[in-house]
Tab-separated table of C-alpha atoms and ligand atoms in Angstrom:
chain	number	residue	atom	x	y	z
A	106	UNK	CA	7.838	14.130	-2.511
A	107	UNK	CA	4.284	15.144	-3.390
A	108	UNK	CA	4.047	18.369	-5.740
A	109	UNK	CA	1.665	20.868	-5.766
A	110	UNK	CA	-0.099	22.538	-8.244
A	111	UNK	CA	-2.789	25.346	-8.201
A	112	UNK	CA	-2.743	25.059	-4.020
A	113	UNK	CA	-3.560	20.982	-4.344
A	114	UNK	CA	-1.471	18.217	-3.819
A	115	UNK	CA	-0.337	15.830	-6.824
A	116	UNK	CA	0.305	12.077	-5.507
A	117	UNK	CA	3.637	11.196	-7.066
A	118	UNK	CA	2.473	7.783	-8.713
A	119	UNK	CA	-0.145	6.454	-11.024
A	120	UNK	CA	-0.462	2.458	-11.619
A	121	UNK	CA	-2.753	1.844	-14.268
A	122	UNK	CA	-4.485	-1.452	-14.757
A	123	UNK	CA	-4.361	-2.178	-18.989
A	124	UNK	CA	-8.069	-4.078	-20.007
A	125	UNK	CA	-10.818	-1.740	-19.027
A	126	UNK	CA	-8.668	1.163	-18.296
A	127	UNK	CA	-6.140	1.784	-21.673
A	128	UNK	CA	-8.062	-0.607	-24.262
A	129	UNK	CA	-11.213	-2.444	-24.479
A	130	UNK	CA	-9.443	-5.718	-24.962
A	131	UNK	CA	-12.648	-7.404	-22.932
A	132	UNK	CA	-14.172	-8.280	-25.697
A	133	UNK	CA	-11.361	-9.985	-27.250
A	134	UNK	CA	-11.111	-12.072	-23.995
A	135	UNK	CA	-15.033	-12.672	-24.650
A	136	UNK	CA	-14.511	-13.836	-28.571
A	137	UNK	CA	-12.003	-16.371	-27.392
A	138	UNK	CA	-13.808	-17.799	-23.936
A	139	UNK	CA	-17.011	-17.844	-25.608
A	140	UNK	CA	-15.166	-19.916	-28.647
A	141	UNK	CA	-14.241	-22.756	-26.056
A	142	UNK	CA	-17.466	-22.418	-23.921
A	143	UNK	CA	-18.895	-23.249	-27.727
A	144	UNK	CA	-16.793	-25.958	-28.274
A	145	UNK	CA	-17.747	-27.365	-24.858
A	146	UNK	CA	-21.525	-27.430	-25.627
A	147	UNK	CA	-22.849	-24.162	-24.191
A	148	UNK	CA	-22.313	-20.008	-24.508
A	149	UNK	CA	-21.540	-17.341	-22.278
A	150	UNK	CA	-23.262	-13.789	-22.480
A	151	UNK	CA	-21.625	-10.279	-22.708
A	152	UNK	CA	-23.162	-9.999	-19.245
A	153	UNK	CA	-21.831	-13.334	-17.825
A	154	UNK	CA	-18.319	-11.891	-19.590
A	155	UNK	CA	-18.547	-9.090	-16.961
A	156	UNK	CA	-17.027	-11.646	-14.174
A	157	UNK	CA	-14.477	-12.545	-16.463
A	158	UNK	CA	-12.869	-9.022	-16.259
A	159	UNK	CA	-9.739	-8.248	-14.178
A	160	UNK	CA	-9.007	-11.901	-12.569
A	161	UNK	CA	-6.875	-14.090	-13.583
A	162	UNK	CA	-6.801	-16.399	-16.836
A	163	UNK	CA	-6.919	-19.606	-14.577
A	164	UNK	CA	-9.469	-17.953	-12.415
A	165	UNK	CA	-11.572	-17.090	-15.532
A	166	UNK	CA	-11.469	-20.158	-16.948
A	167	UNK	CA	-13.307	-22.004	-13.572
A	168	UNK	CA	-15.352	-19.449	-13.892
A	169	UNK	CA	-16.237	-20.296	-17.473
A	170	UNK	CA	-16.741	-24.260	-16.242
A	171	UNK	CA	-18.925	-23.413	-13.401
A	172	UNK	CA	-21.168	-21.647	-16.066
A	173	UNK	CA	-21.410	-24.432	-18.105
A	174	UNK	CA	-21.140	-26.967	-15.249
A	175	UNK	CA	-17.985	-28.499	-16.742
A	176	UNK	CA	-15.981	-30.618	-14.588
A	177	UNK	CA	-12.005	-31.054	-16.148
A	178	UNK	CA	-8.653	-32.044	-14.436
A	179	UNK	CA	-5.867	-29.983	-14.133
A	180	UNK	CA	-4.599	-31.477	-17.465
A	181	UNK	CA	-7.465	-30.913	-19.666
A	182	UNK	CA	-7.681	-26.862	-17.802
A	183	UNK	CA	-4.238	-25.837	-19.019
A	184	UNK	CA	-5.169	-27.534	-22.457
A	185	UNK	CA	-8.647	-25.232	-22.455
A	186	UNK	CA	-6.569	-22.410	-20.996
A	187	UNK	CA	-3.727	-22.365	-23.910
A	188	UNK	CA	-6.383	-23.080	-26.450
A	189	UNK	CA	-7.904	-19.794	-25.195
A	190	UNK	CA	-5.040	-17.868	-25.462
A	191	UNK	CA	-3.963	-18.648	-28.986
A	192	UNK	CA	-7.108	-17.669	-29.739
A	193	UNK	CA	-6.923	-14.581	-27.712
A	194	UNK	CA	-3.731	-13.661	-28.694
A	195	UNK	CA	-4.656	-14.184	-32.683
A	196	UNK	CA	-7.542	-11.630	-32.126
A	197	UNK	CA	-5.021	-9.252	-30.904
A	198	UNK	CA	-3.399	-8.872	-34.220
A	199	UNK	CA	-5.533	-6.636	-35.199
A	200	UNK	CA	-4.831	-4.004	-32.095
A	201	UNK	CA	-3.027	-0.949	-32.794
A	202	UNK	CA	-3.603	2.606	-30.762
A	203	UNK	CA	-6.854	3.007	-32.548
A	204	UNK	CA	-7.968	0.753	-29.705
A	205	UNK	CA	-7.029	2.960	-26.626
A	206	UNK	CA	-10.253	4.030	-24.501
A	207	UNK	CA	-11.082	7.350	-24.908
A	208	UNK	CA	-9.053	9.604	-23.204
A	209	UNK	CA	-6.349	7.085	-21.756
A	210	UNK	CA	-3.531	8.510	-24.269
A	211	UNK	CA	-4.099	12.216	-22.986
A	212	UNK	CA	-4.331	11.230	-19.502
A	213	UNK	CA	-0.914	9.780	-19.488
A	214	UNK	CA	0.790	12.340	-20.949
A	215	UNK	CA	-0.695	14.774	-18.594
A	216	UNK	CA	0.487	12.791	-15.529
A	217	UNK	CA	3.721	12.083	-17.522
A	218	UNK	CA	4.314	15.911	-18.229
A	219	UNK	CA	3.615	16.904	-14.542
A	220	UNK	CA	6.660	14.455	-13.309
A	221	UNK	CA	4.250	11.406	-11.870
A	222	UNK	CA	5.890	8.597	-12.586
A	223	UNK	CA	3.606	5.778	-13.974
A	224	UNK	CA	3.374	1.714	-14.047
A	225	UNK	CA	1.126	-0.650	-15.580
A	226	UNK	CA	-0.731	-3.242	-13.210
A	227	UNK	CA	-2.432	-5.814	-14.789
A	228	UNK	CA	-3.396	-9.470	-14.300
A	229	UNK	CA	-2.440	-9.931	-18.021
A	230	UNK	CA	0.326	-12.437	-19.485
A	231	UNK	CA	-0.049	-10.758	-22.814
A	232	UNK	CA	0.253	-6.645	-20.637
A	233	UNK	CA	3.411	-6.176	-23.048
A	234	UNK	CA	2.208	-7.239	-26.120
A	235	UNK	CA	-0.171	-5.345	-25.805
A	236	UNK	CA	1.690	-2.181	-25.044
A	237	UNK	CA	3.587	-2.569	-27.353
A	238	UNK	CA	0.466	-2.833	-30.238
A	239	UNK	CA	-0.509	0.482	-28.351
A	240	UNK	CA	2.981	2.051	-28.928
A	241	UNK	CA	2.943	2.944	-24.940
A	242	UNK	CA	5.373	0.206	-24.061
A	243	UNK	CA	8.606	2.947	-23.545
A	244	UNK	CA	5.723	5.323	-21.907
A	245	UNK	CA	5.891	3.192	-18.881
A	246	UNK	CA	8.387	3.471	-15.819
A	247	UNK	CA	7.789	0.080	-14.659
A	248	UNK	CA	5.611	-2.822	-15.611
A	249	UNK	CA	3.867	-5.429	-13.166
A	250	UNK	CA	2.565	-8.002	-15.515
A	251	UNK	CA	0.490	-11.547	-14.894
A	252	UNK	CA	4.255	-13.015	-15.586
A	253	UNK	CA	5.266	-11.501	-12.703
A	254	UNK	CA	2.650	-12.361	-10.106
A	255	UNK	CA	1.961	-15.254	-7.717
A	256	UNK	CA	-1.665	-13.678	-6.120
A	257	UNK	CA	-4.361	-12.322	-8.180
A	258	UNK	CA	-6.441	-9.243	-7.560
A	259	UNK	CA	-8.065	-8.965	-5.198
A	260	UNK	CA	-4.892	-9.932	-3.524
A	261	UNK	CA	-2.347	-6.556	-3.465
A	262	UNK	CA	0.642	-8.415	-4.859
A	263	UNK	CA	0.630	-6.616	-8.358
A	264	UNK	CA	0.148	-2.882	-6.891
A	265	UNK	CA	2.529	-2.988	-3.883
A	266	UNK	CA	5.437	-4.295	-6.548
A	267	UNK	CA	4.550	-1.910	-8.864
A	268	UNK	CA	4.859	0.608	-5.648
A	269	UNK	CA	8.555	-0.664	-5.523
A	270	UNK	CA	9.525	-0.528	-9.062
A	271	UNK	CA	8.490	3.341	-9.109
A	272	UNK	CA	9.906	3.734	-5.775
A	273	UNK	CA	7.076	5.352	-4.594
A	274	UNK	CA	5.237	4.011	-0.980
A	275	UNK	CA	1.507	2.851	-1.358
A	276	UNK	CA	0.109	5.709	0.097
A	277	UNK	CA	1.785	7.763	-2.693
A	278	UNK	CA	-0.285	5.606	-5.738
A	279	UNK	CA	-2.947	6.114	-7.455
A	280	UNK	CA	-4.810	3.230	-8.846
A	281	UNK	CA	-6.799	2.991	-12.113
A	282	UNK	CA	-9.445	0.042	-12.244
A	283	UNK	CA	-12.297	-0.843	-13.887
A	284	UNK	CA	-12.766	-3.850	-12.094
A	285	UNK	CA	-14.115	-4.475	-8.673
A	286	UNK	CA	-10.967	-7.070	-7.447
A	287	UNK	CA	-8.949	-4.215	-8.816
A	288	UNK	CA	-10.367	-1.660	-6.739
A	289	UNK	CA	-10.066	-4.394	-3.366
A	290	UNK	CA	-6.695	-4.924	-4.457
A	291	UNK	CA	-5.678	-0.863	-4.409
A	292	UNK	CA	-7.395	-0.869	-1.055
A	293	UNK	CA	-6.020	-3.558	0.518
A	294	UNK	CA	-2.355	-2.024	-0.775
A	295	UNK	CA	-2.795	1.251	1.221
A	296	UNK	CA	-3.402	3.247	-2.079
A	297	UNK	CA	-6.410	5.424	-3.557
A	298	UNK	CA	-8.165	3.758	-5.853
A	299	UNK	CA	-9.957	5.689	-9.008
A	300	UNK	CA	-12.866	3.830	-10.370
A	301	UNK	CA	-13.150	3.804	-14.339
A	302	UNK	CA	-16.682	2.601	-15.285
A	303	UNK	CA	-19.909	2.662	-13.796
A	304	UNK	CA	-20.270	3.141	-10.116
A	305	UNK	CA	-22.438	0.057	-9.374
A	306	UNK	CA	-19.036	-2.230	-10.396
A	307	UNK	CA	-16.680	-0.352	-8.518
A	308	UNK	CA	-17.596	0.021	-4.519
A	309	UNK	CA	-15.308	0.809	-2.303
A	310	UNK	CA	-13.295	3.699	-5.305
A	311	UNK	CA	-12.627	7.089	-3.663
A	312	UNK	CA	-14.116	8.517	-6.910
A	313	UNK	CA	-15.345	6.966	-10.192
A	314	UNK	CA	-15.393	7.935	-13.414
A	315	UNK	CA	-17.290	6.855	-16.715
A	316	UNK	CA	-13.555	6.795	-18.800
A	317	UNK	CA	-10.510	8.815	-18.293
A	318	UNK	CA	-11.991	11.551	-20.928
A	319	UNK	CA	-13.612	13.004	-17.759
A	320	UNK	CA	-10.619	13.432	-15.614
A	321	UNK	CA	-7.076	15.352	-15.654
A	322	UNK	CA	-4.610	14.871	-12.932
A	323	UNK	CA	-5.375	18.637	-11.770
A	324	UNK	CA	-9.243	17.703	-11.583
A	325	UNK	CA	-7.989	13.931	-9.649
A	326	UNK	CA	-6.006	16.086	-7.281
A	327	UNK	CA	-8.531	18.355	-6.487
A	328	UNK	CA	-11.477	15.970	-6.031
A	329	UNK	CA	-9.149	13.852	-3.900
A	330	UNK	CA	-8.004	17.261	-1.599
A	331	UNK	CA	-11.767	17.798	-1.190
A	332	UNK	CA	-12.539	13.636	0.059
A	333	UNK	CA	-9.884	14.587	2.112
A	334	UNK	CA	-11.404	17.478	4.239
A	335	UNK	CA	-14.720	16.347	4.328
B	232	B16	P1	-4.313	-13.032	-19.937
B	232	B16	P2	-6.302	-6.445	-16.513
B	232	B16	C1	-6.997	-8.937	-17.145
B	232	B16	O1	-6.381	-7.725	-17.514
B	232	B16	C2	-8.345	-9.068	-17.838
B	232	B16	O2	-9.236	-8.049	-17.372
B	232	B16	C3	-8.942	-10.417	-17.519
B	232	B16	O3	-10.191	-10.556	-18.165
B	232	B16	C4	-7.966	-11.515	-17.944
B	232	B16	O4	-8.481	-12.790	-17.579
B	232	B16	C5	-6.605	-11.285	-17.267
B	232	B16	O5	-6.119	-9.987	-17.583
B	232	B16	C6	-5.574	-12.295	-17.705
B	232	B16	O6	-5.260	-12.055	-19.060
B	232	B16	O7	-5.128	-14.227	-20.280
B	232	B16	O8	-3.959	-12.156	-21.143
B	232	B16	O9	-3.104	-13.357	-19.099
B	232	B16	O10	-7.698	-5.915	-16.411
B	232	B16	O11	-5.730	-6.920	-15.184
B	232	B16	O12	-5.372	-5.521	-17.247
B	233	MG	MG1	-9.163	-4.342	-15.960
């Protein structure tokens, strides 16, 4: 059932994607691809990182080939791929809640303290280690993970079972997404997608905002009642 406060309506769900949207762990994921791009002979750019962002680790890593116009068999990929990680996952050593984007932490706690009930959606293998560097793993009341998933965003697979593990139907949710598959993905679940980053990434959001600092769940509700009569 959908709540209301101050005469709008609260949707009863939140899914929040984790890299771009919680922490900056992008540029970890940069560190370690542009690592093997070096190894392979070339380099990829912060701005040639942005199309690394919210797809999958397999998907990223033909992505990284194309750019350097590396051909490798299925063999060699998974080799690249778990060379990556370790990599990846070494840099994350380092994370603690230091790391959270501004204004995630608060954001939570004000949907948490309202009664919406809140999972994590993310493409990442590593979502729970993560959480757990962020001390938000027990914040969570359910947890889609790349572990768990067969499609990746844009595909809807990771939002409509995060849907069913809060119980909740898709047009109840609330997605957070920084990335542009992420905000197809919300779409193509039946859900309201929330933009977090700059508005040229992220067509298609029913609102955007620079970082979750500019945003309460009051505010969401009531910008979201307004789209709705207009
Ligand atoms: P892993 P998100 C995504 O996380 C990242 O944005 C993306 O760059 C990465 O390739 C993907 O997770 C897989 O991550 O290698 O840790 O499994 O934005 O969906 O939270
Ligand atoms: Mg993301």
């Amino acid at each position: 059932m959908n709540q209301q406060t101050n005469q709008t309506t609260v949707l009863p769900a939140y899914i929040f994607d984790l890299d771009g949207v919680i922490v900056d762990t992008a540029y970890y994921h940069y560190l370690a691809w542009n690592r093997l791009a070096k190894e392979l002979g070339f380099s990829i750019t912060e701005q040639q990182n942005e199309r690394l962002k919210g797809v999958s680790r397999m998907k990223a890593l033909d992505i990284v080939l194309e750019m350097g116009n590396i051909t490798a068999s299925a063999e060699e990929k998974e080799k690249m791929a778990s060379k990556k990680n370790n990599w990846y996952v070494e840099y994350l050593e380092t994370l603690d809640k230091n790391h959270l984007l501004p204004g995630a932490y608060e954001f939570i706690a004000a949907a948490k303290k309202l009664g919406i009930k809140i999972a994590l959606g993310s493409a990442s293998k590593n979502a729970k280690t993560i959480l757990k560097k962020l001390e938000l793993l027990s914040v969570f009341d359910g947890i889609v993970d790349g572990t768990m998933t067969t499609k990746a965003k844009p595909d809807p697979e990771v939002f409509l079972l995060g849907a069913n593990l809060l119980q909740v139907s898709a047009s109840e949710c609330v997605v957070f997404e920084d990335a542009q598959a992420g905000i197809e993905a919300a779409r193509a679940a039946g859900m309201t997608a929330v933009g977090v980053g700059s508005e040229n990434n992220l067509t298609g959001a029913a609102l955007v905002v620079p970082s979750l600092a500019h945003l309460s769940p009051e505010e969401l509700s009531q910008q979201l009642s307004q789209l709705q009569e207009q």
